[in-house]
Amino acid sequence: MSTPKPDFKIADVIADLTRGGMPLRFEAYDGSAAGPEDADIRLELVNQRGLQYLVTAPGDLGLARAYVAGDLVVHGEHPGNPYGVMAKLKDHTKFRAPTPSELVTIVRGLGLSNLKPPPPPPQEHLPRWRRLVEGVRHSLTRDAEVISHHYDVSNAFYRHVLGPSMAYTCAVFPHADATLEEAQAEKFDLVARKLDLKPGQRLLDVGCGWGGMVMHAAREYGVRALGVTLSRQQAEWAKGAIDAAGLGDLAEVRHLDYREVLESDFDAVSSIGLTEHIGIRNYPAYFGFLRDRLKPEGRLLNHCITRHDNRPAATGAFIDRYVFPDGELTGSGRIITEAQDAGLEVMHSENLRLHYAMTLRDWNRNLVENWDACVEEVGLGTARVWGLYMAACRVGFERNEVQLHQVLAVRTADDGSDGFPLRPSW
């Protein structure tokens, strides 16, 4: 491997190519530095492999690879919560295109060997084109594989990060000082109130995670609740939690794709954090399937991350490779349209964007407080991935780049009755 020429300053080149300039202090292993000298946060590029990551994937993917591998070190923030870094770098992660003369200088200065990409960190999932070769996108088998990639990490790790609720979806904070546990309980209860759950009714919770909604509906509302998840570890944990809570006569969780649920005539269906995984082109089948599971006047509550507009947009490379392979987002307008086209009557929509920013803030705090245990459970690289992704997503929600919508719909009866009062009751 060749080293950059002595008169070639790595930090100067990185700063020159950074869109909008270097917003924090950047230091490289060749002794060069760029950015404000009095910055509270410093980025240190510690070796040539990190340089290779940056120049061969010039954007969020290269930064993530170098950071996860330990080649790009943050000084001034805990790796479990690099929020300050992400807030400063959010609009500066992609390099501008170098001019032809700049490109020649960079190639000569770096040496050709530094332009060969090193193997990515082991936490990185296959690129999307490789996944297309190996299986049809959003088939039952491939969905099971990508869900396992993210959710079958470690139940103990998730317990450290998520807290006792084991709820890995946006909480609803009843007031600014509410704890994460209070906010997660309020989220489940808000869903229950919107669905107007009553004792003896039947609830289907698709993508049920560790069974939080299923157990809340059974314990607080006397509902017979069935949850399904593609994660085997989630299902096993949920079954144990249901038995420990003495809710086995009302609550059940199965390791099952929602498309394989055979029962119907449910009074309500909740979908909390599933829609992001199913693929936009599958929305008609998804909403149609859920409608067919409902009895007349049965309600559907769809809770999912959304974009701030309804225009098509690709998922960022870091999120796609490290966090949610095959995940897709769209705006609430598309969600509502597809629900309506599937024969559901949409009754209410609510944006909980800032609640998700607060949820991510608290998850990052939990990761920091339990850092040693988390690293012991999943390894340093994976722990870094989680700190980075949650901090970056928090910034996205704060800046209205992504949102979180709950859409409430009903299977209206043939005579037009919907079972709703004249004004919302929740």
CSV table of C-alpha atoms in Angstrom, one decimal:
chain,number,residue,atom,x,y,z
A,1,MET,CA,0.0,0.0,0.0
A,2,SER,CA,1.4,3.4,-1.0
A,3,THR,CA,1.4,6.4,1.3
A,4,PRO,CA,0.3,9.9,0.1
A,5,LYS,CA,3.1,12.1,-1.2
A,6,PRO,CA,4.7,14.3,1.5
A,7,ASP,CA,3.4,17.5,0.0
A,8,PHE,CA,-0.1,16.1,-0.3
A,9,LYS,CA,-2.2,17.1,2.8
A,10,ILE,CA,-5.1,14.7,3.4
A,11,ALA,CA,-7.1,17.0,5.6
A,12,ASP,CA,-6.9,19.9,3.1
A,13,VAL,CA,-8.2,17.7,0.3
A,14,ILE,CA,-11.0,16.3,2.4
A,15,ALA,CA,-12.0,19.8,3.5
A,16,ASP,CA,-11.9,21.1,-0.1
A,17,LEU,CA,-14.2,18.4,-1.3
A,18,THR,CA,-16.6,18.6,1.6
A,19,ARG,CA,-19.8,20.4,0.5
A,20,GLY,CA,-20.1,23.7,2.4
A,21,GLY,CA,-16.7,23.3,4.0
A,22,MET,CA,-15.5,21.4,7.0
A,23,PRO,CA,-17.9,22.2,9.9
A,24,LEU,CA,-15.7,20.7,12.6
A,25,ARG,CA,-12.1,19.9,13.2
A,26,PHE,CA,-10.7,17.2,11.0
A,27,GLU,CA,-7.2,15.7,11.7
A,28,ALA,CA,-5.4,13.1,9.6
A,29,TYR,CA,-2.7,10.6,10.4
A,30,ASP,CA,-0.2,12.5,8.1
A,31,GLY,CA,-0.3,15.4,10.6
A,32,SER,CA,-2.6,17.6,8.5
A,33,ALA,CA,-5.7,19.3,9.9
A,34,ALA,CA,-8.6,21.4,8.7
A,35,GLY,CA,-11.7,23.1,10.1
A,36,PRO,CA,-12.1,25.4,13.1
A,37,GLU,CA,-9.3,25.0,15.6
A,38,ASP,CA,-11.5,25.7,18.6
A,39,ALA,CA,-14.1,23.1,17.7
A,40,ASP,CA,-15.5,21.1,20.6
A,41,ILE,CA,-15.7,18.0,18.5
A,42,ARG,CA,-12.8,16.5,16.5
A,43,LEU,CA,-12.7,13.8,13.8
A,44,GLU,CA,-9.4,11.9,13.6
A,45,LEU,CA,-8.6,9.8,10.6
A,46,VAL,CA,-6.1,7.3,12.1
A,47,ASN,CA,-4.9,5.1,9.2
A,48,GLN,CA,-4.8,4.5,5.5
A,49,ARG,CA,-7.7,2.1,5.5
A,50,GLY,CA,-9.9,4.9,6.7
A,51,LEU,CA,-8.7,7.1,3.9
A,52,GLN,CA,-9.5,4.4,1.4
A,53,TYR,CA,-13.0,4.1,2.8
A,54,LEU,CA,-13.6,7.9,2.5
A,55,VAL,CA,-12.3,8.2,-1.1
A,56,THR,CA,-13.8,5.0,-2.5
A,57,ALA,CA,-17.3,5.7,-1.1
A,58,PRO,CA,-17.4,9.5,-0.9
A,59,GLY,CA,-20.5,10.0,1.2
A,60,ASP,CA,-22.4,8.7,4.2
A,61,LEU,CA,-21.3,5.1,3.3
A,62,GLY,CA,-17.6,5.8,3.4
A,63,LEU,CA,-17.9,7.8,6.6
A,64,ALA,CA,-19.9,5.0,8.2
A,65,ARG,CA,-17.4,2.3,7.1
A,66,ALA,CA,-14.4,4.3,8.5
A,67,TYR,CA,-16.3,5.1,11.8
A,68,VAL,CA,-17.6,1.5,12.4
A,69,ALA,CA,-14.2,0.0,11.6
A,70,GLY,CA,-12.5,2.4,14.1
A,71,ASP,CA,-10.5,4.2,11.4
A,72,LEU,CA,-12.3,7.5,12.0
A,73,VAL,CA,-12.4,8.4,15.7
A,74,VAL,CA,-14.7,11.0,17.3
A,75,HIS,CA,-13.2,13.1,20.1
A,76,GLY,CA,-15.5,15.1,22.3
A,77,GLU,CA,-18.5,12.8,22.1
A,78,HIS,CA,-19.4,9.3,23.3
A,79,PRO,CA,-19.6,6.7,20.5
A,80,GLY,CA,-23.0,5.7,21.8
A,81,ASN,CA,-24.4,9.1,21.0
A,82,PRO,CA,-22.5,11.0,18.3
A,83,TYR,CA,-25.4,13.5,18.0
A,84,GLY,CA,-23.2,16.6,17.8
A,85,VAL,CA,-21.2,15.2,15.0
A,86,MET,CA,-24.3,14.2,13.0
A,87,ALA,CA,-25.9,17.6,13.6
A,88,LYS,CA,-22.8,19.4,12.2
A,89,LEU,CA,-22.1,16.9,9.3
A,90,LYS,CA,-25.7,16.3,8.2
A,91,ASP,CA,-25.5,18.5,5.1
A,92,HIS,CA,-21.7,17.9,4.5
A,93,THR,CA,-21.5,14.1,4.1
A,94,LYS,CA,-21.3,14.0,0.3
A,95,PHE,CA,-18.1,15.2,-1.5
A,96,ARG,CA,-18.6,17.6,-4.4
A,97,ALA,CA,-17.4,16.4,-7.7
A,98,PRO,CA,-13.7,17.3,-8.2
A,99,THR,CA,-12.7,19.2,-11.3
A,100,PRO,CA,-10.5,17.3,-13.8
A,101,SER,CA,-7.3,19.0,-12.6
A,102,GLU,CA,-8.3,18.4,-9.0
A,103,LEU,CA,-8.9,14.7,-9.8
A,104,VAL,CA,-5.5,14.4,-11.4
A,105,THR,CA,-3.9,16.0,-8.3
A,106,ILE,CA,-5.8,13.7,-6.0
A,107,VAL,CA,-4.9,10.5,-7.9
A,108,ARG,CA,-1.3,11.5,-8.0
A,109,GLY,CA,-1.2,12.5,-4.4
A,110,LEU,CA,-2.9,9.5,-3.0
A,111,GLY,CA,-1.4,6.9,-5.2
A,112,LEU,CA,-3.5,4.3,-7.1
A,113,SER,CA,-3.5,1.7,-4.3
A,114,ASN,CA,-5.4,4.1,-2.0
A,115,LEU,CA,-8.2,4.2,-4.6
A,116,LYS,CA,-8.9,0.5,-4.2
A,117,PRO,CA,-11.8,-0.1,-1.7
A,118,PRO,CA,-10.9,-2.3,1.3
A,119,PRO,CA,-13.4,-5.0,2.4
A,120,PRO,CA,-16.3,-3.3,4.3
A,121,PRO,CA,-16.8,-3.9,8.0
A,122,PRO,CA,-18.5,-7.2,8.8
A,123,GLN,CA,-21.6,-5.4,10.0
A,124,GLU,CA,-22.4,-4.2,6.5
A,125,HIS,CA,-25.2,-6.0,4.6
A,126,LEU,CA,-24.9,-6.9,0.9
A,127,PRO,CA,-25.5,-4.1,-1.6
A,128,ARG,CA,-28.9,-3.9,-3.1
A,129,TRP,CA,-27.9,-5.3,-6.5
A,130,ARG,CA,-26.4,-8.4,-4.7
A,131,ARG,CA,-29.6,-8.9,-2.8
A,132,LEU,CA,-31.6,-8.8,-6.1
A,133,VAL,CA,-29.4,-11.5,-7.5
A,134,GLU,CA,-29.9,-13.7,-4.4
A,135,GLY,CA,-33.6,-13.3,-4.0
A,136,VAL,CA,-36.8,-11.5,-5.1
A,137,ARG,CA,-37.2,-8.3,-3.1
A,138,HIS,CA,-39.9,-8.6,-0.4
A,139,SER,CA,-40.5,-12.2,-1.0
A,140,LEU,CA,-41.3,-14.2,2.2
A,141,THR,CA,-37.8,-15.7,2.3
A,142,ARG,CA,-35.9,-12.4,1.7
A,143,ASP,CA,-38.0,-10.4,4.1
A,144,ALA,CA,-37.3,-13.0,6.8
A,145,GLU,CA,-33.6,-12.7,6.1
A,146,VAL,CA,-33.4,-8.9,6.2
A,147,ILE,CA,-35.6,-8.7,9.3
A,148,SER,CA,-33.3,-11.2,11.0
A,149,HIS,CA,-30.3,-9.0,10.0
A,150,HIS,CA,-31.7,-6.1,12.1
A,151,TYR,CA,-33.8,-7.6,14.8
A,152,ASP,CA,-32.1,-10.9,15.7
A,153,VAL,CA,-29.1,-9.0,17.1
A,154,SER,CA,-29.6,-9.8,20.8
A,155,ASN,CA,-32.6,-9.5,23.1
A,156,ALA,CA,-30.2,-8.5,25.9
A,157,PHE,CA,-28.8,-5.7,23.7
A,158,TYR,CA,-32.2,-4.4,22.8
A,159,ARG,CA,-33.2,-4.5,26.5
A,160,HIS,CA,-30.3,-2.2,27.3
A,161,VAL,CA,-31.1,0.2,24.5
A,162,LEU,CA,-34.9,0.2,24.5
A,163,GLY,CA,-35.6,-0.2,28.2
A,164,PRO,CA,-38.1,-2.4,30.0
A,165,SER,CA,-40.9,-1.7,27.5
A,166,MET,CA,-38.9,-3.4,24.7
A,167,ALA,CA,-40.7,-1.1,22.3
A,168,TYR,CA,-38.7,-0.3,19.2
A,169,THR,CA,-41.0,2.2,17.7
A,170,CYS,CA,-41.8,5.9,18.2
A,171,ALA,CA,-43.1,6.7,21.7
A,172,VAL,CA,-45.7,9.4,22.5
A,173,PHE,CA,-44.6,11.8,25.1
A,174,PRO,CA,-47.7,13.1,27.1
A,175,HIS,CA,-45.5,16.0,28.3
A,176,ALA,CA,-41.9,17.1,27.7
A,177,ASP,CA,-40.6,15.6,31.0
A,178,ALA,CA,-42.2,12.2,30.6
A,179,THR,CA,-39.8,9.2,30.8
A,180,LEU,CA,-39.3,6.9,27.9
A,181,GLU,CA,-41.3,4.1,29.7
A,182,GLU,CA,-44.2,6.5,30.3
A,183,ALA,CA,-44.1,7.6,26.6
A,184,GLN,CA,-44.1,4.0,25.3
A,185,ALA,CA,-47.0,3.1,27.5
A,186,GLU,CA,-48.8,6.2,26.2
A,187,LYS,CA,-48.1,5.2,22.6
A,188,PHE,CA,-49.6,1.7,23.1
A,189,ASP,CA,-52.6,3.3,24.9
A,190,LEU,CA,-53.1,5.9,22.2
A,191,VAL,CA,-53.3,3.1,19.6
A,192,ALA,CA,-55.7,1.2,21.8
A,193,ARG,CA,-57.9,4.3,22.2
A,194,LYS,CA,-57.9,5.1,18.5
A,195,LEU,CA,-58.9,1.5,17.8
A,196,ASP,CA,-61.6,1.8,20.5
A,197,LEU,CA,-60.7,-1.5,22.0
A,198,LYS,CA,-63.1,-3.2,24.4
A,199,PRO,CA,-63.1,-6.4,26.5
A,200,GLY,CA,-63.8,-9.5,24.4
A,201,GLN,CA,-62.7,-8.0,21.1
A,202,ARG,CA,-60.1,-9.6,18.9
A,203,LEU,CA,-56.9,-7.6,17.8
A,204,LEU,CA,-54.3,-8.6,15.2
A,205,ASP,CA,-51.0,-6.8,15.6
A,206,VAL,CA,-48.8,-7.3,12.5
A,207,GLY,CA,-45.0,-6.8,13.0
A,208,CYS,CA,-45.6,-7.1,16.7
A,209,GLY,CA,-41.9,-6.9,17.8
A,210,TRP,CA,-41.5,-8.1,21.4
A,211,GLY,CA,-45.3,-8.1,22.0
A,212,GLY,CA,-45.7,-4.7,23.7
A,213,MET,CA,-49.0,-3.8,22.0
A,214,VAL,CA,-50.3,-7.4,22.3
A,215,MET,CA,-49.7,-7.4,26.1
A,216,HIS,CA,-51.0,-3.9,26.6
A,217,ALA,CA,-54.3,-4.6,24.8
A,218,ALA,CA,-54.7,-7.8,26.7
A,219,ARG,CA,-53.8,-6.4,30.1
A,220,GLU,CA,-55.4,-3.0,30.0
A,221,TYR,CA,-58.4,-3.7,27.7
A,222,GLY,CA,-59.3,-7.4,28.1
A,223,VAL,CA,-58.7,-7.9,24.4
A,224,ARG,CA,-57.8,-11.3,22.8
A,225,ALA,CA,-54.7,-10.3,20.9
A,226,LEU,CA,-52.6,-12.1,18.3
A,227,GLY,CA,-49.2,-10.7,17.3
A,228,VAL,CA,-47.0,-11.9,14.5
A,229,THR,CA,-43.3,-11.2,13.8
A,230,LEU,CA,-40.7,-12.4,11.4
A,231,SER,CA,-38.0,-12.3,14.1
A,232,ARG,CA,-37.6,-15.6,15.9
A,233,GLN,CA,-35.8,-14.0,18.8
A,234,GLN,CA,-38.6,-11.4,19.2
A,235,ALA,CA,-41.3,-14.2,19.2
A,236,GLU,CA,-39.4,-16.3,21.8
A,237,TRP,CA,-38.9,-13.3,24.1
A,238,ALA,CA,-42.6,-12.2,23.7
A,239,LYS,CA,-43.9,-15.7,24.5
A,240,GLY,CA,-41.9,-15.7,27.7
A,241,ALA,CA,-43.0,-12.2,28.7
A,242,ILE,CA,-46.7,-13.1,28.1
A,243,ASP,CA,-46.4,-16.2,30.3
A,244,ALA,CA,-44.6,-14.2,33.0
A,245,ALA,CA,-47.3,-11.6,33.0
A,246,GLY,CA,-50.0,-14.3,33.2
A,247,LEU,CA,-51.6,-13.2,30.0
A,248,GLY,CA,-51.5,-16.5,28.2
A,249,ASP,CA,-55.3,-16.8,28.0
A,250,LEU,CA,-55.6,-13.5,26.1
A,251,ALA,CA,-52.3,-12.8,24.3
A,252,GLU,CA,-50.4,-14.8,21.7
A,253,VAL,CA,-47.3,-14.1,19.6
A,254,ARG,CA,-46.3,-16.3,16.6
A,255,HIS,CA,-43.1,-16.4,14.5
A,256,LEU,CA,-45.0,-15.8,11.3
A,257,ASP,CA,-45.1,-13.5,8.2
A,258,TYR,CA,-48.3,-11.3,8.4
A,259,ARG,CA,-49.2,-12.6,5.0
A,260,GLU,CA,-49.6,-16.1,6.4
A,261,VAL,CA,-52.3,-15.2,9.0
A,262,LEU,CA,-55.3,-17.2,8.2
A,263,GLU,CA,-57.8,-15.9,10.7
A,264,SER,CA,-60.2,-13.0,9.9
A,265,ASP,CA,-63.1,-11.1,11.4
A,266,PHE,CA,-60.8,-9.1,13.8
A,267,ASP,CA,-62.3,-6.1,15.5
A,268,ALA,CA,-59.1,-4.2,15.0
A,269,VAL,CA,-55.7,-4.4,13.4
A,270,SER,CA,-52.6,-2.5,14.5
A,271,SER,CA,-49.5,-2.2,12.4
A,272,ILE,CA,-46.7,-0.4,14.4
A,273,GLY,CA,-43.5,0.0,12.5
A,274,LEU,CA,-44.1,-2.7,9.8
A,275,THR,CA,-45.0,-0.6,6.7
A,276,GLU,CA,-41.3,0.6,6.3
A,277,HIS,CA,-40.3,-3.0,5.6
A,278,ILE,CA,-42.9,-4.2,3.1
A,279,GLY,CA,-42.0,-2.2,-0.1
A,280,ILE,CA,-44.0,0.6,-1.6
A,281,ARG,CA,-45.1,-1.4,-4.6
A,282,ASN,CA,-46.6,-3.9,-2.1
A,283,TYR,CA,-48.9,-1.4,-0.4
A,284,PRO,CA,-52.0,-2.4,-2.4
A,285,ALA,CA,-51.7,-6.0,-1.4
A,286,TYR,CA,-50.7,-5.0,2.2
A,287,PHE,CA,-53.7,-2.8,2.8
A,288,GLY,CA,-56.0,-5.1,1.0
A,289,PHE,CA,-54.9,-8.1,3.1
A,290,LEU,CA,-55.4,-6.1,6.3
A,291,ARG,CA,-58.8,-4.9,5.2
A,292,ASP,CA,-59.8,-8.5,4.6
A,293,ARG,CA,-58.8,-9.5,8.1
A,294,LEU,CA,-61.3,-7.0,9.6
A,295,LYS,CA,-65.0,-7.4,10.2
A,296,PRO,CA,-67.3,-4.6,9.1
A,297,GLU,CA,-66.7,-1.4,11.2
A,298,GLY,CA,-63.3,-2.9,12.2
A,299,ARG,CA,-60.5,-0.4,12.6
A,300,LEU,CA,-56.9,-0.3,11.3
A,301,LEU,CA,-54.2,1.8,12.9
A,302,ASN,CA,-51.1,2.1,10.7
A,303,HIS,CA,-48.1,3.7,12.5
A,304,CYS,CA,-45.0,4.2,10.4
A,305,ILE,CA,-42.0,6.4,9.5
A,306,THR,CA,-42.8,8.6,6.5
A,307,ARG,CA,-41.1,11.1,4.3
A,308,HIS,CA,-41.8,14.8,4.3
A,309,ASP,CA,-43.1,14.6,0.8
A,310,ASN,CA,-44.5,11.9,-1.5
A,311,ARG,CA,-41.9,12.0,-4.2
A,312,PRO,CA,-39.8,8.8,-4.9
A,313,ALA,CA,-36.5,8.9,-3.1
A,314,ALA,CA,-33.8,6.3,-2.6
A,315,THR,CA,-32.8,5.2,0.9
A,316,GLY,CA,-29.4,6.4,2.0
A,317,ALA,CA,-26.6,3.9,1.6
A,318,PHE,CA,-25.7,3.7,5.3
A,319,ILE,CA,-29.3,3.0,6.3
A,320,ASP,CA,-29.7,0.4,3.5
A,321,ARG,CA,-26.5,-1.4,4.2
A,322,TYR,CA,-26.2,-1.2,8.0
A,323,VAL,CA,-29.7,-0.7,9.5
A,324,PHE,CA,-32.8,-1.5,7.4
A,325,PRO,CA,-31.9,-3.5,4.3
A,326,ASP,CA,-34.7,-3.2,1.7
A,327,GLY,CA,-36.5,-0.5,3.7
A,328,GLU,CA,-38.5,2.1,1.8
A,329,LEU,CA,-40.3,5.2,2.9
A,330,THR,CA,-42.9,7.5,1.3
A,331,GLY,CA,-45.1,10.3,2.4
A,332,SER,CA,-48.3,10.1,4.4
A,333,GLY,CA,-50.2,11.1,1.3
A,334,ARG,CA,-49.2,7.8,-0.4
A,335,ILE,CA,-50.1,5.8,2.7
A,336,ILE,CA,-53.6,7.4,2.8
A,337,THR,CA,-54.1,6.9,-0.9
A,338,GLU,CA,-53.2,3.3,-0.9
A,339,ALA,CA,-55.4,2.6,2.1
A,340,GLN,CA,-58.3,4.3,0.4
A,341,ASP,CA,-57.7,2.5,-2.9
A,342,ALA,CA,-57.7,-0.8,-0.9
A,343,GLY,CA,-61.3,-0.1,0.2
A,344,LEU,CA,-60.6,1.4,3.6
A,345,GLU,CA,-62.1,4.7,4.8
A,346,VAL,CA,-59.4,6.9,6.3
A,347,MET,CA,-60.7,8.7,9.4
A,348,HIS,CA,-57.7,10.4,10.9
A,349,SER,CA,-54.0,11.1,10.4
A,350,GLU,CA,-51.5,12.4,13.0
A,351,ASN,CA,-47.9,13.4,12.6
A,352,LEU,CA,-45.7,12.5,15.6
A,353,ARG,CA,-42.4,13.6,14.1
A,354,LEU,CA,-40.9,15.4,17.2
A,355,HIS,CA,-41.9,12.5,19.4
A,356,TYR,CA,-39.6,10.2,17.4
A,357,ALA,CA,-36.7,12.7,17.8
A,358,MET,CA,-37.3,12.5,21.6
A,359,THR,CA,-37.5,8.7,21.5
A,360,LEU,CA,-34.2,8.4,19.6
A,361,ARG,CA,-32.6,10.8,22.1
A,362,ASP,CA,-33.6,8.5,25.0
A,363,TRP,CA,-32.4,5.4,23.1
A,364,ASN,CA,-29.0,7.0,22.6
A,365,ARG,CA,-28.9,7.9,26.3
A,366,ASN,CA,-29.6,4.3,27.2
A,367,LEU,CA,-26.9,3.0,24.9
A,368,VAL,CA,-24.4,5.4,26.5
A,369,GLU,CA,-25.4,4.4,30.0
A,370,ASN,CA,-25.1,0.7,29.1
A,371,TRP,CA,-22.2,1.0,26.7
A,372,ASP,CA,-19.9,-1.7,28.2
A,373,ALA,CA,-22.7,-4.2,28.5
A,374,CYS,CA,-23.8,-3.5,24.9
A,375,VAL,CA,-20.3,-3.8,23.5
A,376,GLU,CA,-19.9,-7.1,25.4
A,377,GLU,CA,-23.2,-8.4,23.9
A,378,VAL,CA,-22.8,-7.4,20.3
A,379,GLY,CA,-19.2,-6.1,19.7
A,380,LEU,CA,-17.8,-2.7,19.4
A,381,GLY,CA,-18.5,-2.3,15.7
A,382,THR,CA,-22.2,-3.1,16.0
A,383,ALA,CA,-22.6,-0.8,19.0
A,384,ARG,CA,-21.0,2.0,17.0
A,385,VAL,CA,-23.5,1.3,14.2
A,386,TRP,CA,-26.4,1.8,16.6
A,387,GLY,CA,-25.1,5.0,18.1
A,388,LEU,CA,-24.4,6.5,14.7
A,389,TYR,CA,-27.8,5.5,13.2
A,390,MET,CA,-29.9,6.7,16.1
A,391,ALA,CA,-28.1,10.0,16.3
A,392,ALA,CA,-28.4,10.6,12.6
A,393,CYS,CA,-32.1,9.7,12.5
A,394,ARG,CA,-32.7,12.0,15.4
A,395,VAL,CA,-31.3,14.9,13.4
A,396,GLY,CA,-33.5,13.8,10.4
A,397,PHE,CA,-36.6,14.0,12.5
A,398,GLU,CA,-35.7,17.3,14.1
A,399,ARG,CA,-35.1,18.8,10.6
A,400,ASN,CA,-38.3,17.5,9.1
A,401,GLU,CA,-36.6,15.3,6.7
A,402,VAL,CA,-38.6,12.3,8.0
A,403,GLN,CA,-41.8,12.1,9.9
A,404,LEU,CA,-43.9,9.6,11.8
A,405,HIS,CA,-47.6,9.2,11.0
A,406,GLN,CA,-50.4,7.3,12.5
A,407,VAL,CA,-53.2,6.7,10.0
A,408,LEU,CA,-56.5,5.5,11.4
A,409,ALA,CA,-58.9,3.7,8.9
A,410,VAL,CA,-62.0,1.5,9.0
A,411,ARG,CA,-63.6,-1.2,7.0
A,412,THR,CA,-66.9,0.6,6.4
A,413,ALA,CA,-69.9,-1.7,6.3
A,414,ASP,CA,-71.9,-2.1,3.1
A,415,ASP,CA,-74.6,0.2,4.4
A,416,GLY,CA,-72.1,2.9,5.1
A,417,SER,CA,-71.9,2.6,8.8
A,418,ASP,CA,-68.4,3.0,10.3
A,419,GLY,CA,-69.0,2.7,14.0
A,420,PHE,CA,-67.3,6.0,14.8
A,421,PRO,CA,-68.9,8.7,17.0
A,422,LEU,CA,-69.4,12.2,15.5
A,423,ARG,CA,-66.2,13.5,17.2
A,424,PRO,CA,-63.0,11.6,18.1
A,425,SER,CA,-63.1,9.8,21.4
A,426,TRP,CA,-59.4,9.2,22.1
